[in-house]
Backbone atoms as SQL, in Angstrom:
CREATE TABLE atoms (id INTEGER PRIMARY KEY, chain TEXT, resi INTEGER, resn TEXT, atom TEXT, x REAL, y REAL, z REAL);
INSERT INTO atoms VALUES
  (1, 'A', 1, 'UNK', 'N', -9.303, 19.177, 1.282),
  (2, 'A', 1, 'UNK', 'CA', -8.268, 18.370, 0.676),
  (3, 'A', 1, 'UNK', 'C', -7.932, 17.208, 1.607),
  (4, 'A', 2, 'UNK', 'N', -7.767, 15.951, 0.933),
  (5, 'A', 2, 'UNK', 'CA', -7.254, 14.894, 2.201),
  (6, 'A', 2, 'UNK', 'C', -5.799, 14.446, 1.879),
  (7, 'A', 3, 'UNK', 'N', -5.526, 14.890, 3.456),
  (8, 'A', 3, 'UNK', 'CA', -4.418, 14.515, 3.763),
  (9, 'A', 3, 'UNK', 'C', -3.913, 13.603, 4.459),
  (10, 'A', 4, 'UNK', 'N', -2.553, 12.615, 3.815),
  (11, 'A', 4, 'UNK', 'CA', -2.378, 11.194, 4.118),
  (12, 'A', 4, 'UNK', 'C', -0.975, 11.457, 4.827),
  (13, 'A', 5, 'UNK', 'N', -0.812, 10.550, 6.066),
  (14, 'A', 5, 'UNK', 'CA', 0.628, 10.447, 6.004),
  (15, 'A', 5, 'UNK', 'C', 0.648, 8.764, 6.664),
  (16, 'A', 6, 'UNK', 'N', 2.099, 8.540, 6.483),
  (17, 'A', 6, 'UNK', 'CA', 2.476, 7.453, 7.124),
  (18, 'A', 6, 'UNK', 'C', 3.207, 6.801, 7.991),
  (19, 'A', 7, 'UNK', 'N', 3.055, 6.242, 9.029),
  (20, 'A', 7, 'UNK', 'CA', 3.797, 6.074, 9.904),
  (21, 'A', 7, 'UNK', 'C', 4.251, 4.114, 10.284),
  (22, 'A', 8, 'UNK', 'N', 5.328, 3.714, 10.594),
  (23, 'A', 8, 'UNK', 'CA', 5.733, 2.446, 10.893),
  (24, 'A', 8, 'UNK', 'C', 6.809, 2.278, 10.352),
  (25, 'A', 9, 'UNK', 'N', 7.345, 2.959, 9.432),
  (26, 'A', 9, 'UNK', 'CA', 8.427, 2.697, 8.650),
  (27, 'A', 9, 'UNK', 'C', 9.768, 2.684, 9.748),
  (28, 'A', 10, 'UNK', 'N', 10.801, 1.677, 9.294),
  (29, 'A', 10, 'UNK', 'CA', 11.997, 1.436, 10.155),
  (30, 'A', 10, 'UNK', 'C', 12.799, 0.913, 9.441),
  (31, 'A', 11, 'UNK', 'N', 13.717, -0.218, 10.395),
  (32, 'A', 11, 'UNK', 'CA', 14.813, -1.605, 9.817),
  (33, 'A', 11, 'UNK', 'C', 14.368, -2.622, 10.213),
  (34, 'A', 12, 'UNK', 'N', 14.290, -3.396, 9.386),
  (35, 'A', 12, 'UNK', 'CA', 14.201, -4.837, 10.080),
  (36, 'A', 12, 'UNK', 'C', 14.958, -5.780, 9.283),
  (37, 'A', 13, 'UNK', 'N', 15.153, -7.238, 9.814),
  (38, 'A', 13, 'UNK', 'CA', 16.092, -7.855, 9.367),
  (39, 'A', 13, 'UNK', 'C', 15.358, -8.664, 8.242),
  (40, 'A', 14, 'UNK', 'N', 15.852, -9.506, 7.415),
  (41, 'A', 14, 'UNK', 'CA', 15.186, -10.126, 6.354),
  (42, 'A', 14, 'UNK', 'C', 14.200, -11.354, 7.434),
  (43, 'A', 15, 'UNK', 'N', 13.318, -11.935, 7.322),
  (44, 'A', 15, 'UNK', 'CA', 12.582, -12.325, 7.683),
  (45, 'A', 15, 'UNK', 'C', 11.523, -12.344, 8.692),
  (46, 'A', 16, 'UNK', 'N', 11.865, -10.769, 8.667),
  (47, 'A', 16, 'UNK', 'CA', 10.836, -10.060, 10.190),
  (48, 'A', 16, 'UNK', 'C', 9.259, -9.181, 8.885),
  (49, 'A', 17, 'UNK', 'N', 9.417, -8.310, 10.159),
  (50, 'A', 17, 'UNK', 'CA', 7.910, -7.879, 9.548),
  (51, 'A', 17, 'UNK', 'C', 7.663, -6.650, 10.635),
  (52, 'A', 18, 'UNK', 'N', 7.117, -5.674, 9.636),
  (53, 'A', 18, 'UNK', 'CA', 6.641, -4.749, 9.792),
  (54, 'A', 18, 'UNK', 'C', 5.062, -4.027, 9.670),
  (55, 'A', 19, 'UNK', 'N', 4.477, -3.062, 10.095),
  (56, 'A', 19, 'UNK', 'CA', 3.429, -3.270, 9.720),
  (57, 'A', 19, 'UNK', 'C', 3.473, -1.486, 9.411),
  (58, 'A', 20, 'UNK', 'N', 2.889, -0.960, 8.390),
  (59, 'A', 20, 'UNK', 'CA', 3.179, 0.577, 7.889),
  (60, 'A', 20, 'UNK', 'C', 1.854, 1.105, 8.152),
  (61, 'A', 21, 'UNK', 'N', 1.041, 2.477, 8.397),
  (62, 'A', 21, 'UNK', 'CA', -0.175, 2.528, 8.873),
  (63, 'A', 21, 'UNK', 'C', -0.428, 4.146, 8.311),
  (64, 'A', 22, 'UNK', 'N', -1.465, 4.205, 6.926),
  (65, 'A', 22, 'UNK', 'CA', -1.479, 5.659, 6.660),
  (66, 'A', 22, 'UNK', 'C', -2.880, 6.346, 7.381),
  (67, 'A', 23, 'UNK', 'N', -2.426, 6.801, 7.869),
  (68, 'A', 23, 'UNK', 'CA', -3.820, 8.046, 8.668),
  (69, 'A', 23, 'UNK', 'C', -3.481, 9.243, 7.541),
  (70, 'A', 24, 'UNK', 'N', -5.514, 9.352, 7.235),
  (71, 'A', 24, 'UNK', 'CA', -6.278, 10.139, 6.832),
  (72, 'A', 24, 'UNK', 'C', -6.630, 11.122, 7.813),
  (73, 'A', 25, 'UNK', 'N', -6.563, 12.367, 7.406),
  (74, 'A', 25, 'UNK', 'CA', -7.354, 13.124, 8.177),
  (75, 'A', 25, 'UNK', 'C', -8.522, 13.843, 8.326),
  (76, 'A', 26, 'UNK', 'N', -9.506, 12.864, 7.416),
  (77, 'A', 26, 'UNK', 'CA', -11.239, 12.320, 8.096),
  (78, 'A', 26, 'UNK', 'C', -11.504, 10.915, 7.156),
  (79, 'A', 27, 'UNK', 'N', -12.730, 11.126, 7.116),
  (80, 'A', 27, 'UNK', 'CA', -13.005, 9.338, 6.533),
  (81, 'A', 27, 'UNK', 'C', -12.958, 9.652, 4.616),
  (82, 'A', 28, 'UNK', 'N', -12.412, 8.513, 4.253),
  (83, 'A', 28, 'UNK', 'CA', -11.606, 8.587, 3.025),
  (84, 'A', 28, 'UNK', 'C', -12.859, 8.581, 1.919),
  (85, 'A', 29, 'UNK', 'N', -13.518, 8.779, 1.329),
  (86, 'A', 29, 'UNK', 'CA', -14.723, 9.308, -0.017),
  (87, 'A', 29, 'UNK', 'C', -14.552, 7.532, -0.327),
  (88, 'A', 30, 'UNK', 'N', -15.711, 7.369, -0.155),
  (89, 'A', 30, 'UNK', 'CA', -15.818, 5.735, -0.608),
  (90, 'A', 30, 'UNK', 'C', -15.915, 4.994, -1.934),
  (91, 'A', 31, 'UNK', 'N', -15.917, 6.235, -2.858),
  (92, 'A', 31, 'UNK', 'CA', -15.244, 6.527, -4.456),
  (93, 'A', 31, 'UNK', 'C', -13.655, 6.114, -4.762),
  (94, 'A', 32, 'UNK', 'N', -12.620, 6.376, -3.790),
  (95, 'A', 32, 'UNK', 'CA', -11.402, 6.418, -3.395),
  (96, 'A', 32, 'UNK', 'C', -10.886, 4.923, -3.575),
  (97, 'A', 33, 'UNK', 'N', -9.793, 4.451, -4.194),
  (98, 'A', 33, 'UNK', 'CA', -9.487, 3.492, -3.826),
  (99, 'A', 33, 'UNK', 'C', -7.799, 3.905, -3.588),
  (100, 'A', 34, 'UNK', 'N', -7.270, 3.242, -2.181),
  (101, 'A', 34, 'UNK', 'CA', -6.093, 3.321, -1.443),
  (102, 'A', 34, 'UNK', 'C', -4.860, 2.595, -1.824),
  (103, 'A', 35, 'UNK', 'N', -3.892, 2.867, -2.494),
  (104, 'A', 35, 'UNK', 'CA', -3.076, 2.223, -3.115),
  (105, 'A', 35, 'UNK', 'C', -1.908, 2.422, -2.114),
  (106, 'A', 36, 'UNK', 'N', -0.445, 1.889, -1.671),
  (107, 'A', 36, 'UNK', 'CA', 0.505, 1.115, -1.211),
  (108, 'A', 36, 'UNK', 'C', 1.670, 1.238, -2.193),
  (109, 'A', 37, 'UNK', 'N', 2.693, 2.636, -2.334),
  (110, 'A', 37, 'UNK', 'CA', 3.424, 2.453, -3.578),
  (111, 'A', 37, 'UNK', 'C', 5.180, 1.938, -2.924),
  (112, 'A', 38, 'UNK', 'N', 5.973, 1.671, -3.677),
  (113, 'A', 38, 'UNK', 'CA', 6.972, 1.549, -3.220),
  (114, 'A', 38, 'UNK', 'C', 7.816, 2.074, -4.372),
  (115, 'A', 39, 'UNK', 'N', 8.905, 2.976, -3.797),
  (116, 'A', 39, 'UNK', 'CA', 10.023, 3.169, -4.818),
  (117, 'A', 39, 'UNK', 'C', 11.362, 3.375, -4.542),
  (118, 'A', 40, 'UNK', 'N', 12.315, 3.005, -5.220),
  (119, 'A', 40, 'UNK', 'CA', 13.787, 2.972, -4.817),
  (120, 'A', 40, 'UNK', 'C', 14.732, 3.903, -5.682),
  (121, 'A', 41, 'UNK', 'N', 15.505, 4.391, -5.168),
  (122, 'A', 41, 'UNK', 'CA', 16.747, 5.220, -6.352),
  (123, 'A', 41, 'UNK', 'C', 16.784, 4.733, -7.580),
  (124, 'A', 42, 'UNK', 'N', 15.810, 5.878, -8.924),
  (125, 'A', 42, 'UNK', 'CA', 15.967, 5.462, -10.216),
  (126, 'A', 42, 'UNK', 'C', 15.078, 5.063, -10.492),
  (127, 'A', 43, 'UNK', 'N', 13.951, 4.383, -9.710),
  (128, 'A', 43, 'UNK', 'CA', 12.990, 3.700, -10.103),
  (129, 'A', 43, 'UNK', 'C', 11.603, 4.635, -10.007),
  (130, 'A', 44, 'UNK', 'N', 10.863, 3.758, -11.105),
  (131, 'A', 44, 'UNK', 'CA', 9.343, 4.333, -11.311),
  (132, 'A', 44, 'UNK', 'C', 9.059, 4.065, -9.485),
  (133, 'A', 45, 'UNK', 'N', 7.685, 4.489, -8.946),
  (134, 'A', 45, 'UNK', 'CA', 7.049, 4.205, -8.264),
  (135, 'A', 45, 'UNK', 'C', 6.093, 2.525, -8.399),
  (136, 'A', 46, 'UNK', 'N', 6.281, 1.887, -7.729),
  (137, 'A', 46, 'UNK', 'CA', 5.568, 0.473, -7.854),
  (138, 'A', 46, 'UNK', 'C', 4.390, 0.222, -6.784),
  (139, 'A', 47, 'UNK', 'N', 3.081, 0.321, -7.775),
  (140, 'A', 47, 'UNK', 'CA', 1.896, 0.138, -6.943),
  (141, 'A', 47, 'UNK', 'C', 2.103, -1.370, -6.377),
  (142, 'A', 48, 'UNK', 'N', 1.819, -1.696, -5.045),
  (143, 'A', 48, 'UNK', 'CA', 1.923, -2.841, -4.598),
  (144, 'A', 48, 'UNK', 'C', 1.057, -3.582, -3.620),
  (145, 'A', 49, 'UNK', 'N', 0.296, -2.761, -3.272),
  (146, 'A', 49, 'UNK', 'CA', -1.121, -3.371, -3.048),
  (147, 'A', 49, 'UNK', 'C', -2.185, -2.138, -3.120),
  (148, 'A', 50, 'UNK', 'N', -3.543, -2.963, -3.131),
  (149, 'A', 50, 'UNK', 'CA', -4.768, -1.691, -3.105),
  (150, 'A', 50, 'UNK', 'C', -6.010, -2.254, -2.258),
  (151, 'A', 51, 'UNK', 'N', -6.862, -1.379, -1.826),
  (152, 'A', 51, 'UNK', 'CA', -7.783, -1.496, -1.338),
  (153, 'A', 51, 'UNK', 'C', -8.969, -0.887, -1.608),
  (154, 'A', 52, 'UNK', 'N', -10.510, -0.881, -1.973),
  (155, 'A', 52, 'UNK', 'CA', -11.115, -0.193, -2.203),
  (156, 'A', 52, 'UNK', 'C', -11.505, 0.202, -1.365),
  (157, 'A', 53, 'UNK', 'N', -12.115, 1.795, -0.773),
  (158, 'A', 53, 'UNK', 'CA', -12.533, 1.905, 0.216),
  (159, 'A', 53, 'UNK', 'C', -14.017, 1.734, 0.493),
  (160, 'A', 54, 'UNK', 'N', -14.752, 1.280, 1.598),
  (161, 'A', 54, 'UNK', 'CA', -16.212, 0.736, 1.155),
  (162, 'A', 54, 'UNK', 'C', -16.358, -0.780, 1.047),
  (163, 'A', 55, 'UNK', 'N', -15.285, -1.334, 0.503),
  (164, 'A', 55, 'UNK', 'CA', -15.689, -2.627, 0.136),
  (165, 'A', 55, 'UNK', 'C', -14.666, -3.698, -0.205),
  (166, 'A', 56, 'UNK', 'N', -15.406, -4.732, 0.130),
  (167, 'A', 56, 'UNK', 'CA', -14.263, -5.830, 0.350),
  (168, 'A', 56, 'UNK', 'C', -14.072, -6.682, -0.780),
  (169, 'A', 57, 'UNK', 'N', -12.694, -5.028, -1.424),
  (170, 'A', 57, 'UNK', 'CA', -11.722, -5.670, -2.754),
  (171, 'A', 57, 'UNK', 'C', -10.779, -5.300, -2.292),
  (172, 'A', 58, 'UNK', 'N', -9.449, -6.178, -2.660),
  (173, 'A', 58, 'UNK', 'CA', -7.992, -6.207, -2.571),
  (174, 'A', 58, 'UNK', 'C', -7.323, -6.515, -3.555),
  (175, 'A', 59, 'UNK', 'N', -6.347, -6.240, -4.424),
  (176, 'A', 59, 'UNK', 'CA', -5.261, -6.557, -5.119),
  (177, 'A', 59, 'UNK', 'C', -4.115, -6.433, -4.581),
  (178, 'A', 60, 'UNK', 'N', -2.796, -6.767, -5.144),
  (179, 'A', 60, 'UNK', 'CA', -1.706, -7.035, -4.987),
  (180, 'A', 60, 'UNK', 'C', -0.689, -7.356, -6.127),
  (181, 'A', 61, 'UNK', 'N', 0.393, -6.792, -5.884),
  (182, 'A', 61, 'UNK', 'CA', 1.412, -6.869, -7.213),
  (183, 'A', 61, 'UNK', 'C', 1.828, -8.765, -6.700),
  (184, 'A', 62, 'UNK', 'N', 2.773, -9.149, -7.685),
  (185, 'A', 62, 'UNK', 'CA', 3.122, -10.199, -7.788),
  (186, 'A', 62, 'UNK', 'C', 4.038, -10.359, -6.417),
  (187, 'A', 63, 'UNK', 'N', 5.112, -9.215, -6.882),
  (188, 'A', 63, 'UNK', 'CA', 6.190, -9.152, -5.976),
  (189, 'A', 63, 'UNK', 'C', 5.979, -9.091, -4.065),
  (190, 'A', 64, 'UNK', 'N', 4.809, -9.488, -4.230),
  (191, 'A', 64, 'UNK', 'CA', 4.589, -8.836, -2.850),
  (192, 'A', 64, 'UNK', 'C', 3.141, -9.827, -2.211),
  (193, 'A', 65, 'UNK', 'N', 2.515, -10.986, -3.447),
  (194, 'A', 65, 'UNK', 'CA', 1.448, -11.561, -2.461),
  (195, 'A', 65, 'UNK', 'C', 2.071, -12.417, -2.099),
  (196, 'A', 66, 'UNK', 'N', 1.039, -12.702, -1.096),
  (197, 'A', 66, 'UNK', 'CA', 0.980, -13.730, -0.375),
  (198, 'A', 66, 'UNK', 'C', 2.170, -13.557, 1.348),
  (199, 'A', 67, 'UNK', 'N', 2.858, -12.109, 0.860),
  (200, 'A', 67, 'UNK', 'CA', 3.607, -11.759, 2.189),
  (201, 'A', 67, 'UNK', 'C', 3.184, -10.499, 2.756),
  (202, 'A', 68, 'UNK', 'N', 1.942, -9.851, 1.789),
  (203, 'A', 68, 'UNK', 'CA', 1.474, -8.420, 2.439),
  (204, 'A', 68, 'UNK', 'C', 0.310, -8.594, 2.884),
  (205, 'A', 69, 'UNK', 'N', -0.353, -7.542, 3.293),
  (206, 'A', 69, 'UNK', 'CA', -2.094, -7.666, 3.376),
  (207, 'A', 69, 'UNK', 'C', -2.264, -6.676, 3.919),
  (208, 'A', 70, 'UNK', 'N', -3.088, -5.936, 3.101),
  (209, 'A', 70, 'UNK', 'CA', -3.748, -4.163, 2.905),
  (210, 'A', 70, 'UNK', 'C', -4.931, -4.261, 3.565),
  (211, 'A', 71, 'UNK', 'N', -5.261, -3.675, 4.434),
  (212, 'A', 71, 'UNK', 'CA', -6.526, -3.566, 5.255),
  (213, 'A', 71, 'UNK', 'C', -7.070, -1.837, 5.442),
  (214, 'A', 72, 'UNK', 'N', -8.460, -1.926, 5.648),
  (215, 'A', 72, 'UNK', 'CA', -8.909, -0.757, 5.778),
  (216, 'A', 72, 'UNK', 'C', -9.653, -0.722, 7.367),
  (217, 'A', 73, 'UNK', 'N', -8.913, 0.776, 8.432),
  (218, 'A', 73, 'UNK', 'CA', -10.299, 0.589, 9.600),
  (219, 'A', 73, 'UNK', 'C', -10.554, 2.064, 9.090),
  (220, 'A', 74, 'UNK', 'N', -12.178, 1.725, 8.894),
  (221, 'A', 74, 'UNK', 'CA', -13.108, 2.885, 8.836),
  (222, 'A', 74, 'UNK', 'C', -13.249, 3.767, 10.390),
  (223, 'A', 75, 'UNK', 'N', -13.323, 2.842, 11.619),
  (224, 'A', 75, 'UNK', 'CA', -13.121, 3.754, 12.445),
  (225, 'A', 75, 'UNK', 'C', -11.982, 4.624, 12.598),
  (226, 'A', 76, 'UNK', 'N', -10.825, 4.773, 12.300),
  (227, 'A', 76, 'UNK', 'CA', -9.729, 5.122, 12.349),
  (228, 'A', 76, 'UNK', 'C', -9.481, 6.055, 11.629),
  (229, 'A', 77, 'UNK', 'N', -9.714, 5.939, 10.181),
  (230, 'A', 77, 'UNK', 'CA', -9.569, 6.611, 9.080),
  (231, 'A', 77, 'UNK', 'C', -7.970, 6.240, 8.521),
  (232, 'A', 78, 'UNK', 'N', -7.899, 4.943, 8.717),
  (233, 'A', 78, 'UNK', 'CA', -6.053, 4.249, 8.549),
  (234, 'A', 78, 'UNK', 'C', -6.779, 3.268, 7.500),
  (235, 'A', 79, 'UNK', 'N', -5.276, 3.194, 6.963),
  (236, 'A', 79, 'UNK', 'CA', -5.190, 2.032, 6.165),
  (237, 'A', 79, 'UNK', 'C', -3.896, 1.158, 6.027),
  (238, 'A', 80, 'UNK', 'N', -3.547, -0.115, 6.598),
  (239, 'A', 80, 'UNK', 'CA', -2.368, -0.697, 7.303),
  (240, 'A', 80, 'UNK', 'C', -2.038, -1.758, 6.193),
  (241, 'A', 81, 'UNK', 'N', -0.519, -1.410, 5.804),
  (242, 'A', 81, 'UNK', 'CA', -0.096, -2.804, 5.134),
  (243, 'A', 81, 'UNK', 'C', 0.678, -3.722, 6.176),
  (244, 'A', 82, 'UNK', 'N', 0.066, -4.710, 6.448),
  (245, 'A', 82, 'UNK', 'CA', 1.251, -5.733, 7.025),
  (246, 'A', 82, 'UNK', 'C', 1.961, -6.526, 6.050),
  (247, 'A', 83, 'UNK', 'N', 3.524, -6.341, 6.266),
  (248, 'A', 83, 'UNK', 'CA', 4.349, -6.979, 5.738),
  (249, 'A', 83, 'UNK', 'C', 5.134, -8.219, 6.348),
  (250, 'A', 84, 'UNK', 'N', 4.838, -9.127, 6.112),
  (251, 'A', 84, 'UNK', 'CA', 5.613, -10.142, 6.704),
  (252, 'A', 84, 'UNK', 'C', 6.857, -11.095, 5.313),
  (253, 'A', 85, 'UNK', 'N', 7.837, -11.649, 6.403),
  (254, 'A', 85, 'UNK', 'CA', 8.966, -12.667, 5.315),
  (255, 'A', 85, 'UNK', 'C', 9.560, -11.436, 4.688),
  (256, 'A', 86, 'UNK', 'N', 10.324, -10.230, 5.463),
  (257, 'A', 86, 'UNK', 'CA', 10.238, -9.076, 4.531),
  (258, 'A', 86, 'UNK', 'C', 12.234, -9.905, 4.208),
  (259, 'A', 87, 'UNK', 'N', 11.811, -9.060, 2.937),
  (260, 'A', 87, 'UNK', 'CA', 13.640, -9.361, 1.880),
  (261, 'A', 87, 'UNK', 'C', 14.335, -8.307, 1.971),
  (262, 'A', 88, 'UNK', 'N', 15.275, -8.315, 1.485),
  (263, 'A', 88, 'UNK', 'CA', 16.455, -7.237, 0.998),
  (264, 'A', 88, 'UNK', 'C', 15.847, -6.140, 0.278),
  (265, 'A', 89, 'UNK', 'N', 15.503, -6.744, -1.066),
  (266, 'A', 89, 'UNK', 'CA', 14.833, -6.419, -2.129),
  (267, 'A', 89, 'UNK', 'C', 13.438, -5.586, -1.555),
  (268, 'A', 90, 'UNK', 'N', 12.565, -5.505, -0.769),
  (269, 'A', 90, 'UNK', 'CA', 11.870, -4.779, 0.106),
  (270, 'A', 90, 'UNK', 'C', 11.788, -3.240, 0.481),
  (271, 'A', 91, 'UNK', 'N', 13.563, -3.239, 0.649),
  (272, 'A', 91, 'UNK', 'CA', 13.742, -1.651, 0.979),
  (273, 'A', 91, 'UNK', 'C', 13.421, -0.899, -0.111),
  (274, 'A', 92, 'UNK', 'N', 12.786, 0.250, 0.516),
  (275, 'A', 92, 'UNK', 'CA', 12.182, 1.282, -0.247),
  (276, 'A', 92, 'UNK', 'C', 11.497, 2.065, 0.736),
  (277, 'A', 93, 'UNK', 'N', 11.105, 2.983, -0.393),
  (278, 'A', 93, 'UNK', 'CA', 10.588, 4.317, 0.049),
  (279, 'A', 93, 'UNK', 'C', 9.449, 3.712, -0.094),
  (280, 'A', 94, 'UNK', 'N', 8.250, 3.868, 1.111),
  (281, 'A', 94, 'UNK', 'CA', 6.583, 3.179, 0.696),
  (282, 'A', 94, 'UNK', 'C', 6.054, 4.690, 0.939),
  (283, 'A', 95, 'UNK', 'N', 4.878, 4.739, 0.548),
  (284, 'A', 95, 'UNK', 'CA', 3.811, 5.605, -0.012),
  (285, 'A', 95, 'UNK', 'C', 2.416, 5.182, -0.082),
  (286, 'A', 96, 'UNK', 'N', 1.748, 5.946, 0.749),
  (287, 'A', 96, 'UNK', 'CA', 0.173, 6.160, 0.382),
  (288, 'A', 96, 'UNK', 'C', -0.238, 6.706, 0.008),
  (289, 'A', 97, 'UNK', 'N', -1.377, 6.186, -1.011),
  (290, 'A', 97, 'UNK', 'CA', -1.776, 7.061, -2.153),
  (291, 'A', 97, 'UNK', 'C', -3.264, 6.735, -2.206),
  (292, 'A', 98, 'UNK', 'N', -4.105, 7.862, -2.761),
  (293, 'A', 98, 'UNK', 'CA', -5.644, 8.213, -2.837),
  (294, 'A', 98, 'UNK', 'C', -6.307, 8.357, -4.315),
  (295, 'A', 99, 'UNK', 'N', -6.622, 7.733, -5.026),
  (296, 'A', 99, 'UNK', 'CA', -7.068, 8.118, -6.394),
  (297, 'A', 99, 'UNK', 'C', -8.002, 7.383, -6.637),
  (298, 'A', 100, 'UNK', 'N', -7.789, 7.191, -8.121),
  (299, 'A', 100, 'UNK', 'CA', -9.785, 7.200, -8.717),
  (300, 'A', 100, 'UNK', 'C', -9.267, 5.566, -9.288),
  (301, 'A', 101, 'UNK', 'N', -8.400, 4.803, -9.161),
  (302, 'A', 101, 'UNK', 'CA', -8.163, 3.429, -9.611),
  (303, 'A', 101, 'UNK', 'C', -6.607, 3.094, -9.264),
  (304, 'A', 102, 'UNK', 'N', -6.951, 1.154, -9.064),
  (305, 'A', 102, 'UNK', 'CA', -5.540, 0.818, -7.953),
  (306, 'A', 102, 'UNK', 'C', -4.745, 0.607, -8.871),
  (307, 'A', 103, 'UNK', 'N', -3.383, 1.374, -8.417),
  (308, 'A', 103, 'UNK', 'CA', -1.949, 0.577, -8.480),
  (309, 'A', 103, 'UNK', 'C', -0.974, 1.216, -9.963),
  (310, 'A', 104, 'UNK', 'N', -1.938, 2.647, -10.249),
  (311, 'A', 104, 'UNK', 'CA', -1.831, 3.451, -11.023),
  (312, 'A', 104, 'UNK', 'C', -1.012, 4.738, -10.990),
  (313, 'A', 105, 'UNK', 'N', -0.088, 5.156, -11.137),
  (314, 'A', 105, 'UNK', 'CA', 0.643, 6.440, -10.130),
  (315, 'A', 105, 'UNK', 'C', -0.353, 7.758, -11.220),
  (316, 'A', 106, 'UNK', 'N', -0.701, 7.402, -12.238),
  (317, 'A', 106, 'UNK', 'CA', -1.358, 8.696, -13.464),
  (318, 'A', 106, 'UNK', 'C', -2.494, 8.940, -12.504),
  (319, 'A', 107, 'UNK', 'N', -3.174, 8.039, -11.714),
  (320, 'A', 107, 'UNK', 'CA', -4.287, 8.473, -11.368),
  (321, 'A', 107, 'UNK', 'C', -4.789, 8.602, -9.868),
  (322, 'A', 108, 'UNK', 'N', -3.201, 8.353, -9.560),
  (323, 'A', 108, 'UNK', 'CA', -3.556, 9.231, -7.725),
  (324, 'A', 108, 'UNK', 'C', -3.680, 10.324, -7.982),
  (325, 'A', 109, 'UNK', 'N', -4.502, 10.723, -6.709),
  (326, 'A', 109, 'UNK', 'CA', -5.286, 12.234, -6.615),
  (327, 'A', 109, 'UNK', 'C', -3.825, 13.008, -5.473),
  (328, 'A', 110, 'UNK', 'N', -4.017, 12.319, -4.359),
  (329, 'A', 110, 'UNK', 'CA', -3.599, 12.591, -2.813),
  (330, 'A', 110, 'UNK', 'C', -2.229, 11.681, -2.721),
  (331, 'A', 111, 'UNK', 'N', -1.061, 12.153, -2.006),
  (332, 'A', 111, 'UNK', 'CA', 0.316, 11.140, -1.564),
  (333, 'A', 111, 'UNK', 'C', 0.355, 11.826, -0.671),
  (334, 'A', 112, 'UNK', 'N', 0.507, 10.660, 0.209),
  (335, 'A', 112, 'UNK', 'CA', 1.078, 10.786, 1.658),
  (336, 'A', 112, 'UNK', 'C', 3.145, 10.984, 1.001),
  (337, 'A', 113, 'UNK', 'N', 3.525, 11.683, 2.240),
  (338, 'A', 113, 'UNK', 'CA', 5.544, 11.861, 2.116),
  (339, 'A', 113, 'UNK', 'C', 6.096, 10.495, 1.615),
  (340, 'A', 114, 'UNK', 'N', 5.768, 9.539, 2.465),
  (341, 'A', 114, 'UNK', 'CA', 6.717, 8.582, 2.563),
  (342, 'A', 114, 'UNK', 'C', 7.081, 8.096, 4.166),
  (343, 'A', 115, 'UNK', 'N', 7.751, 7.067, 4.129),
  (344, 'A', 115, 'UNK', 'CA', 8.275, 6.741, 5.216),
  (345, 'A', 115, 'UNK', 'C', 9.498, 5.004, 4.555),
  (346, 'A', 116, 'UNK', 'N', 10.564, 5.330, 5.135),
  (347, 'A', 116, 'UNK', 'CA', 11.580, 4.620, 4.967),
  (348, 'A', 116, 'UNK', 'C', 11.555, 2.876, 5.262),
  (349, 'A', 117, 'UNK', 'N', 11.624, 1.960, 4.043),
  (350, 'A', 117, 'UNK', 'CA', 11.921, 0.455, 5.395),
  (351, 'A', 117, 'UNK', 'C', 12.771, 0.090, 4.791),
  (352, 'A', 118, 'UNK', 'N', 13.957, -0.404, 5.412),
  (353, 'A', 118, 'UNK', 'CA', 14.947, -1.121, 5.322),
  (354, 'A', 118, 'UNK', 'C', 14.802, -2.201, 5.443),
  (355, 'A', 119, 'UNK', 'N', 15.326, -3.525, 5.071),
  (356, 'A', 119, 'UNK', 'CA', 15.649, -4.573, 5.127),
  (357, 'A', 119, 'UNK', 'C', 16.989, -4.983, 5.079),
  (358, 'A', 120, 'UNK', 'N', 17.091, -5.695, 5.954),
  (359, 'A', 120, 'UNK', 'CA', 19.250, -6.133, 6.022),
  (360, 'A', 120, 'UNK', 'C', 18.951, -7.891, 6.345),
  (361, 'A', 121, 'UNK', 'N', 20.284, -8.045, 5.984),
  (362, 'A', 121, 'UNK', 'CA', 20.487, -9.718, 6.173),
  (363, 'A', 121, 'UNK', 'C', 21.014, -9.711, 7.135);
């Protein structure tokens, strides 16, 4: 079974940046594509970026290009969102997730817990 967790989560102020980092514990099935969820009190889960593993594809929700960027190290068995220009609107619960297509919560396989980021003004 693969197991994800995540680590980087904190506070930061609105225009800082964080960088969140899910370790696998071995190398991720190159079938797999790595999704980035975020969710807040009440709310669905929001896929917000993806990565395929194997190969160099990326997506991204609206809410979130051009200030994230989802990367994969195969040596590592991680997969790192950097967040930069982070907002208010930001905070949430983030999540890594393992399934058979990006940005889908029906079709993750594997979730990492979570880990907390705040954003304050």
């Amino acid at each position: 079974q693969v197991q994800l967790v995540e680590f980087g989560g904190g506070s930061v102020q609105t225009g800082g940046s964080l960088r969140l980092v899910c370790a696998a514990n071995g190398r991720i099935p190159t079938n797999f594509y790595m999704t980035w969820f975020r969710q807040t009190p009440g709310t669905e889960r929001e896929g917000i970026a993806c990565i395929r593993v194997g190969a160099d594809f990326t997506i991204y929700s609206a809410s979130v290009k051009g200030r994230f960027i989802i990367s994969q190290d195969d040596s590592k068995n991680t997969v790192d969102l950097q967040m930069n220009s982070l907002k208010p609107e930001d905070t949430a619960m983030y999540y890594c997730a393992a399934g058979h297509y990006c940005m889908r919560q029906r079709e993750i396989v594997y979730w990492g817990p979570g880990t907390q980021v705040t954003v304050s003004s």
